[in-house]
């Protein structure tokens, strides 16, 4: 219900339990003003779920996958292949296992409904062999992302990856590990970046400050990927000639006509000098991120939603809560 009322993006059904998938599909049909049967011809949902590697899928997850695939909704299947723990310690061996486990579930989806949309997830990374803790944003993780995307292209199947880290808090480690992970996701041409914002502690926790930090990373990559113009106007030969040797371009008509939109404006970065930064309160990136998310929440306005849809969703949720009261969750 919160997904539908608070955002206007594609949302994911809970990846465990067939009943949960059925509820998500029914609510998505209400949201889009169609029947459950009609929804099957226009995928609007995805479920992101895992193989309990090695070579096992829990019954509740299978129920979820079969309901979603049977209704023509997207299944993102991600084997949980951590090298040295749930998969071989070698990259090649872990990738072989990841591919086999993922393709097995994709084949099941196609048996249930030929053409059902599927995404092959890649989550292969290494563990700290001293503690057994998962590690992310590592060289091994990046190798796995690039290789997984190549495998997906070879098989002509979309690929999911993540912008993950293993830091216990919002700090330099969480930022550089997520930056490495995101870089691999983008440069590998992966199709879906899961956990793109807010992830911490190997997925055990999330942070509003980290969402803001990650939003800065994502905005930067969106800007980097924009095409660069080399028109005569952009080459600015006349502007170069007009500025004297040893002069500056601050007052150039070419600059004045473009300075407001010429460069990417960061959400989080502070480019002031140390003295100016100190005088302004010496707020580091995490402190600035805290101020940003608080302002975002204070200024938040829900996206437009047909009141009839909102009422129908609320009625469905109330009915289902009543029906499920006293039952054990899957």
CSV table of N, CA and C in Angstrom, one decimal, residues 129-228:
chain,number,residue,atom,x,y,z
A,129,UNK,N,37.7,-14.5,5.0
A,129,UNK,CA,38.0,-15.9,5.4
A,129,UNK,C,38.4,-16.0,6.9
A,130,UNK,N,38.6,-14.8,7.5
A,130,UNK,CA,39.0,-14.9,8.9
A,130,UNK,C,37.7,-14.9,9.8
A,131,UNK,N,36.6,-14.3,9.3
A,131,UNK,CA,35.4,-14.2,10.1
A,131,UNK,C,34.2,-14.9,9.5
A,132,UNK,N,34.2,-15.1,8.2
A,132,UNK,CA,33.1,-15.6,7.5
A,132,UNK,C,32.1,-14.5,7.1
A,133,UNK,N,32.3,-13.3,7.4
A,133,UNK,CA,31.4,-12.2,7.0
A,133,UNK,C,31.5,-11.9,5.5
A,134,UNK,N,30.4,-11.6,4.9
A,134,UNK,CA,30.4,-11.3,3.5
A,134,UNK,C,31.1,-9.9,3.2
A,135,UNK,N,31.7,-9.8,2.1
A,135,UNK,CA,32.4,-8.6,1.7
A,135,UNK,C,31.8,-8.1,0.4
A,136,UNK,N,31.7,-6.8,0.2
A,136,UNK,CA,31.1,-6.3,-1.1
A,136,UNK,C,31.9,-5.0,-1.5
A,137,UNK,N,31.8,-4.8,-2.8
A,137,UNK,CA,32.6,-3.7,-3.3
A,137,UNK,C,34.1,-4.0,-3.4
A,138,UNK,N,34.4,-5.3,-3.4
A,138,UNK,CA,35.8,-5.7,-3.5
A,138,UNK,C,36.2,-6.0,-4.9
A,139,UNK,N,37.5,-6.2,-5.2
A,139,UNK,CA,37.9,-6.6,-6.5
A,139,UNK,C,37.2,-7.9,-7.0
A,140,UNK,N,37.0,-8.8,-6.1
A,140,UNK,CA,36.4,-10.1,-6.5
A,140,UNK,C,34.9,-9.8,-6.9
A,141,UNK,N,34.2,-8.9,-6.1
A,141,UNK,CA,32.8,-8.6,-6.4
A,141,UNK,C,32.7,-8.0,-7.8
A,142,UNK,N,33.6,-7.0,-8.1
A,142,UNK,CA,33.6,-6.3,-9.4
A,142,UNK,C,33.9,-7.3,-10.5
A,143,UNK,N,34.8,-8.2,-10.4
A,143,UNK,CA,35.1,-9.2,-11.4
A,143,UNK,C,33.8,-10.0,-11.6
A,144,UNK,N,33.1,-10.4,-10.6
A,144,UNK,CA,31.8,-11.2,-10.7
A,144,UNK,C,30.8,-10.4,-11.4
A,145,UNK,N,30.6,-9.1,-11.2
A,145,UNK,CA,29.6,-8.3,-11.8
A,145,UNK,C,29.9,-8.2,-13.3
A,146,UNK,N,31.1,-7.9,-13.7
A,146,UNK,CA,31.5,-7.8,-15.1
A,146,UNK,C,31.2,-9.2,-15.8
A,147,UNK,N,31.6,-10.3,-15.2
A,147,UNK,CA,31.5,-11.6,-15.8
A,147,UNK,C,30.0,-12.0,-15.9
A,148,UNK,N,29.2,-11.7,-14.8
A,148,UNK,CA,27.8,-12.0,-14.8
A,148,UNK,C,27.1,-11.3,-16.0
A,149,UNK,N,27.4,-10.0,-16.2
A,149,UNK,CA,26.8,-9.2,-17.3
A,149,UNK,C,27.2,-9.8,-18.6
A,150,UNK,N,28.4,-10.3,-18.8
A,150,UNK,CA,28.8,-10.9,-20.0
A,150,UNK,C,28.1,-12.2,-20.3
A,151,UNK,N,27.9,-13.0,-19.2
A,151,UNK,CA,27.1,-14.2,-19.3
A,151,UNK,C,25.7,-13.9,-19.7
A,152,UNK,N,25.1,-12.9,-19.1
A,152,UNK,CA,23.7,-12.5,-19.4
A,152,UNK,C,23.6,-12.1,-20.9
A,153,UNK,N,24.6,-11.4,-21.4
A,153,UNK,CA,24.5,-11.0,-22.8
A,153,UNK,C,24.6,-12.2,-23.7
A,154,UNK,N,25.5,-13.1,-23.3
A,154,UNK,CA,25.7,-14.3,-24.1
A,154,UNK,C,24.4,-15.1,-24.2
A,155,UNK,N,23.7,-15.2,-23.1
A,155,UNK,CA,22.4,-15.9,-23.0
A,155,UNK,C,21.2,-15.1,-23.4
A,156,UNK,N,21.4,-13.8,-23.7
A,156,UNK,CA,20.3,-12.9,-24.0
A,156,UNK,C,19.3,-12.8,-22.9
A,157,UNK,N,19.7,-12.7,-21.7
A,157,UNK,CA,18.9,-12.5,-20.5
A,157,UNK,C,19.3,-11.3,-19.8
A,158,UNK,N,18.3,-10.4,-19.4
A,158,UNK,CA,18.7,-9.3,-18.6
A,158,UNK,C,19.3,-9.7,-17.3
A,159,UNK,N,20.2,-8.8,-16.8
A,159,UNK,CA,21.0,-9.1,-15.6
A,159,UNK,C,20.8,-8.1,-14.5
A,160,UNK,N,20.7,-8.6,-13.3
A,160,UNK,CA,20.5,-7.7,-12.1
A,160,UNK,C,21.9,-7.7,-11.3
A,161,UNK,N,22.3,-6.5,-10.8
A,161,UNK,CA,23.4,-6.4,-9.9
A,161,UNK,C,23.0,-5.4,-8.8
A,162,UNK,N,24.0,-5.0,-8.0
A,162,UNK,CA,23.7,-4.2,-6.9
A,162,UNK,C,24.8,-3.1,-6.6
A,163,UNK,N,24.5,-2.1,-5.8
A,163,UNK,CA,25.4,-1.1,-5.4
A,163,UNK,C,25.7,-1.3,-3.9
A,164,UNK,N,26.4,-2.3,-3.5
A,164,UNK,CA,26.4,-2.8,-2.2
A,164,UNK,C,27.8,-2.5,-1.5
A,165,UNK,N,27.7,-2.6,-0.2
A,165,UNK,CA,28.9,-2.4,0.7
A,165,UNK,C,28.8,-3.2,1.9
A,166,UNK,N,29.8,-3.4,2.7
A,166,UNK,CA,29.8,-4.1,3.9
A,166,UNK,C,30.1,-3.3,5.1
A,167,UNK,N,30.2,-2.0,5.0
A,167,UNK,CA,30.5,-1.2,6.1
A,167,UNK,C,29.4,-1.1,7.2
A,168,UNK,N,29.8,-1.1,8.5
A,168,UNK,CA,28.7,-1.1,9.5
A,168,UNK,C,28.1,0.3,9.7
A,169,UNK,N,28.6,1.4,9.1
A,169,UNK,CA,28.1,2.7,9.3
A,169,UNK,C,28.3,3.5,8.0
A,170,UNK,N,27.8,4.8,8.0
A,170,UNK,CA,28.0,5.7,6.9
A,170,UNK,C,29.3,6.4,7.0
A,171,UNK,N,30.3,5.9,6.3
A,171,UNK,CA,31.6,6.4,6.4
A,171,UNK,C,32.3,6.3,5.1
A,172,UNK,N,33.6,6.5,5.0
A,172,UNK,CA,34.4,6.5,3.8
A,172,UNK,C,34.3,5.1,3.2
A,173,UNK,N,34.4,4.0,4.1
A,173,UNK,CA,34.3,2.7,3.6
A,173,UNK,C,33.0,2.4,2.8
A,174,UNK,N,31.9,2.8,3.5
A,174,UNK,CA,30.6,2.5,2.8
A,174,UNK,C,30.5,3.2,1.5
A,175,UNK,N,31.1,4.4,1.4
A,175,UNK,CA,31.0,5.2,0.2
A,175,UNK,C,31.9,4.6,-0.9
A,176,UNK,N,33.2,4.3,-0.6
A,176,UNK,CA,34.0,3.7,-1.7
A,176,UNK,C,33.6,2.3,-2.1
A,177,UNK,N,33.1,1.5,-1.2
A,177,UNK,CA,32.7,0.2,-1.6
A,177,UNK,C,31.4,0.3,-2.5
A,178,UNK,N,30.5,1.1,-2.1
A,178,UNK,CA,29.3,1.3,-3.0
A,178,UNK,C,29.7,2.0,-4.3
A,179,UNK,N,30.6,2.9,-4.3
A,179,UNK,CA,31.1,3.5,-5.5
A,179,UNK,C,31.7,2.5,-6.5
A,180,UNK,N,32.5,1.6,-6.0
A,180,UNK,CA,33.1,0.5,-6.8
A,180,UNK,C,32.0,-0.4,-7.3
A,181,UNK,N,31.0,-0.8,-6.5
A,181,UNK,CA,30.0,-1.6,-6.9
A,181,UNK,C,29.1,-1.0,-8.0
A,182,UNK,N,28.8,0.3,-7.8
A,182,UNK,CA,27.9,1.0,-8.7
A,182,UNK,C,28.7,1.2,-10.1
A,183,UNK,N,30.0,1.5,-10.0
A,183,UNK,CA,30.8,1.6,-11.2
A,183,UNK,C,30.7,0.3,-12.0
A,184,UNK,N,30.9,-0.8,-11.4
A,184,UNK,CA,30.8,-2.1,-12.1
A,184,UNK,C,29.4,-2.3,-12.7
A,185,UNK,N,28.4,-2.0,-11.9
A,185,UNK,CA,27.0,-2.1,-12.5
A,185,UNK,C,26.8,-1.3,-13.7
A,186,UNK,N,27.3,-0.1,-13.7
A,186,UNK,CA,27.1,0.8,-14.9
A,186,UNK,C,28.0,0.4,-16.0
A,187,UNK,N,29.3,0.2,-15.8
A,187,UNK,CA,30.2,-0.1,-16.9
A,187,UNK,C,29.9,-1.5,-17.5
A,188,UNK,N,29.3,-2.4,-16.7
A,188,UNK,CA,29.0,-3.8,-17.2
A,188,UNK,C,27.7,-3.8,-18.1
A,189,UNK,N,27.0,-2.7,-18.1
A,189,UNK,CA,25.7,-2.5,-18.8
A,189,UNK,C,24.7,-3.5,-18.2
A,190,UNK,N,24.7,-3.7,-16.9
A,190,UNK,CA,23.7,-4.4,-16.2
A,190,UNK,C,22.3,-3.7,-16.4
A,191,UNK,N,21.2,-4.5,-16.3
A,191,UNK,CA,19.9,-3.9,-16.6
A,191,UNK,C,19.2,-3.4,-15.3
A,192,UNK,N,19.5,-4.0,-14.2
A,192,UNK,CA,18.8,-3.6,-13.0
A,192,UNK,C,19.8,-3.5,-11.9
A,193,UNK,N,19.8,-2.3,-11.2
A,193,UNK,CA,20.7,-2.1,-10.1
A,193,UNK,C,19.8,-2.2,-8.8
A,194,UNK,N,19.9,-3.3,-8.1
A,194,UNK,CA,19.2,-3.4,-6.9
A,194,UNK,C,20.0,-2.9,-5.7
A,195,UNK,N,19.3,-2.5,-4.6
A,195,UNK,CA,20.0,-2.0,-3.4
A,195,UNK,C,20.9,-0.8,-3.9
A,196,UNK,N,20.3,0.1,-4.7
A,196,UNK,CA,21.1,1.2,-5.2
A,196,UNK,C,21.3,2.3,-4.2
A,197,UNK,N,20.5,2.3,-3.2
A,197,UNK,CA,20.6,3.4,-2.2
A,197,UNK,C,20.2,2.9,-0.8
A,198,UNK,N,21.1,3.3,0.2
A,198,UNK,CA,20.7,3.1,1.6
A,198,UNK,C,21.3,1.8,2.2
A,199,UNK,N,21.9,0.9,1.4
A,199,UNK,CA,22.4,-0.4,1.9
A,199,UNK,C,23.6,-0.2,2.9
A,200,UNK,N,23.6,-0.9,4.0
A,200,UNK,CA,24.7,-0.9,4.9
A,200,UNK,C,24.9,-2.3,5.5
A,201,UNK,N,26.1,-2.5,6.0
A,201,UNK,CA,26.4,-3.7,6.8
A,201,UNK,C,26.1,-5.0,6.1
A,202,UNK,N,26.4,-5.1,4.8
A,202,UNK,CA,26.1,-6.3,4.0
A,202,UNK,C,24.6,-6.6,3.9
A,203,UNK,N,23.8,-5.6,4.1
A,203,UNK,CA,22.3,-5.7,3.9
A,203,UNK,C,21.6,-5.9,5.3
A,204,UNK,N,22.3,-5.9,6.4
A,204,UNK,CA,21.7,-6.1,7.7
A,204,UNK,C,21.0,-4.8,8.2
A,205,UNK,N,21.4,-3.7,7.6
A,205,UNK,CA,20.8,-2.4,8.0
A,205,UNK,C,20.7,-1.5,6.9
A,206,UNK,N,20.0,-0.4,7.1
A,206,UNK,CA,19.8,0.7,6.1
A,206,UNK,C,19.9,2.0,6.7
A,207,UNK,N,20.2,3.0,6.0
A,207,UNK,CA,20.4,4.4,6.5
A,207,UNK,C,19.8,5.4,5.6
A,208,UNK,N,19.1,6.4,6.2
A,208,UNK,CA,18.7,7.5,5.4
A,208,UNK,C,19.8,8.4,5.0
A,209,UNK,N,20.9,8.5,5.8
A,209,UNK,CA,22.0,9.3,5.3
A,209,UNK,C,22.7,8.6,4.1
A,210,UNK,N,22.7,7.3,4.2
A,210,UNK,CA,23.4,6.5,3.1
A,210,UNK,C,22.5,6.7,1.8
A,211,UNK,N,21.2,6.8,2.0
A,211,UNK,CA,20.4,7.0,0.8
A,211,UNK,C,20.8,8.3,0.1
A,212,UNK,N,21.1,9.3,0.9
A,212,UNK,CA,21.5,10.6,0.3
A,212,UNK,C,22.8,10.5,-0.4
A,213,UNK,N,23.8,9.8,0.3
A,213,UNK,CA,25.1,9.7,-0.3
A,213,UNK,C,25.0,8.9,-1.6
A,214,UNK,N,24.2,7.8,-1.6
A,214,UNK,CA,24.1,7.0,-2.8
A,214,UNK,C,23.3,7.8,-3.9
A,215,UNK,N,22.4,8.6,-3.5
A,215,UNK,CA,21.7,9.4,-4.5
A,215,UNK,C,22.7,10.3,-5.2
A,216,UNK,N,23.7,10.8,-4.5
A,216,UNK,CA,24.7,11.7,-5.1
A,216,UNK,C,25.5,10.8,-6.1
A,217,UNK,N,25.9,9.6,-5.8
A,217,UNK,CA,26.6,8.7,-6.7
A,217,UNK,C,25.7,8.5,-7.9
A,218,UNK,N,24.5,8.1,-7.7
A,218,UNK,CA,23.6,7.8,-8.8
A,218,UNK,C,23.4,9.0,-9.8
A,219,UNK,N,23.2,10.2,-9.2
A,219,UNK,CA,23.1,11.4,-10.0
A,219,UNK,C,24.3,11.7,-10.8
A,220,UNK,N,25.5,11.5,-10.2
A,220,UNK,CA,26.7,11.7,-10.9
A,220,UNK,C,26.8,10.8,-12.1
A,221,UNK,N,26.5,9.5,-11.9
A,221,UNK,CA,26.5,8.6,-13.1
A,221,UNK,C,25.5,8.9,-14.1
A,222,UNK,N,24.3,9.4,-13.7
A,222,UNK,CA,23.3,9.8,-14.7
A,222,UNK,C,23.9,10.9,-15.5
A,223,UNK,N,24.6,11.8,-14.9
A,223,UNK,CA,25.2,13.0,-15.6
A,223,UNK,C,26.4,12.5,-16.5
A,224,UNK,N,27.2,11.6,-16.0
A,224,UNK,CA,28.3,11.1,-16.8
A,224,UNK,C,27.9,10.4,-18.1
A,225,UNK,N,26.7,9.7,-18.0
A,225,UNK,CA,26.2,9.0,-19.1
A,225,UNK,C,25.5,9.8,-20.2
A,226,UNK,N,25.3,11.1,-19.9
A,226,UNK,CA,24.7,11.9,-20.9
A,226,UNK,C,25.7,12.2,-22.1
A,227,UNK,N,25.2,12.2,-23.3
A,227,UNK,CA,26.1,12.5,-24.4
A,227,UNK,C,26.7,13.9,-24.4
A,228,UNK,N,28.0,14.0,-24.8
A,228,UNK,CA,28.6,15.3,-24.8
A,228,UNK,C,28.6,15.9,-26.2
